[in-house]
Amino acid sequence: GKAQLVSNINACQAVADAVRTTLGPRGMDKLVFDGRKVTISNDGATIMKLLEIAHPAAKTLVDISMSQ
């Protein structure tokens, strides 16, 4: 229903917000810590690969972006 739609939109917006600041000429680096190692990158594909996403809609968004 409507609650699931809102949940899908919020999950996809959270993924987009994580990558948005890396884009453009003034893009910033992101520091991702996965419990063992630290990765610093401003590449959106690398950041999305390192994110541990559980939400199905957000995971689909990441899978689509990785296929490009």
Coordinates of C-alpha atoms in Angstrom, one line a residue:
G1 CA 0.0 0.0 0.0
K2 CA 0.9 3.6 0.5
A3 CA 3.3 2.8 3.5
Q4 CA 5.4 0.5 1.3
L5 CA 5.6 3.1 -1.4
V6 CA 6.8 5.8 1.0
S7 CA 9.3 3.3 2.5
N8 CA 10.7 2.6 -1.0
I9 CA 11.0 6.3 -1.8
N10 CA 12.8 7.0 1.5
A11 CA 15.2 4.2 1.0
C12 CA 16.1 5.3 -2.5
Q13 CA 16.5 8.9 -1.4
A14 CA 18.9 7.8 1.3
V15 CA 21.1 6.0 -1.2
A16 CA 21.0 9.1 -3.5
D17 CA 21.9 11.4 -0.6
A18 CA 24.9 9.3 0.2
V19 CA 26.3 9.7 -3.3
R20 CA 25.0 13.2 -4.2
T21 CA 27.8 15.2 -2.6
T22 CA 30.5 13.3 -4.5
L23 CA 29.2 14.6 -7.9
G24 CA 30.3 17.7 -9.7
P25 CA 33.4 19.8 -9.8
R26 CA 33.3 20.4 -6.1
G27 CA 32.6 16.8 -5.2
M28 CA 33.6 15.7 -1.7
D29 CA 35.3 12.4 -0.7
K30 CA 33.4 9.9 1.4
L31 CA 34.9 7.9 4.2
V32 CA 33.3 4.4 4.5
F33 CA 34.2 2.2 7.4
D34 CA 32.9 -1.4 7.2
G35 CA 34.1 -2.7 10.6
R36 CA 37.5 -3.8 9.3
K37 CA 38.9 -1.3 6.8
V38 CA 38.4 2.3 5.9
T39 CA 37.9 3.4 2.3
I40 CA 38.0 7.0 1.1
S41 CA 36.6 7.7 -2.3
N42 CA 34.6 10.1 -4.4
D43 CA 33.5 7.5 -6.9
G44 CA 29.8 6.9 -6.7
A45 CA 30.1 3.3 -7.9
T46 CA 32.7 2.4 -5.3
I47 CA 30.7 4.0 -2.5
M48 CA 27.5 2.1 -3.5
K49 CA 29.4 -1.1 -3.7
L50 CA 30.7 -0.6 -0.1
L51 CA 27.3 0.2 1.3
E52 CA 25.5 -2.7 3.0
I53 CA 21.9 -2.2 1.8
A54 CA 19.1 -4.4 3.1
H55 CA 16.1 -2.6 1.6
P56 CA 14.9 -4.4 -1.6
A57 CA 14.1 -1.2 -3.5
A58 CA 17.4 0.5 -2.6
K59 CA 19.3 -2.7 -3.4
T60 CA 17.7 -2.7 -6.9
L61 CA 18.7 0.9 -7.4
V62 CA 22.3 0.1 -6.6
D63 CA 22.2 -3.0 -8.8
I64 CA 20.9 -0.9 -11.7
S65 CA 23.6 1.7 -11.2
M66 CA 26.3 -0.9 -11.1
S67 CA 25.3 -2.3 -14.4
Q68 CA 26.0 1.0 -16.2

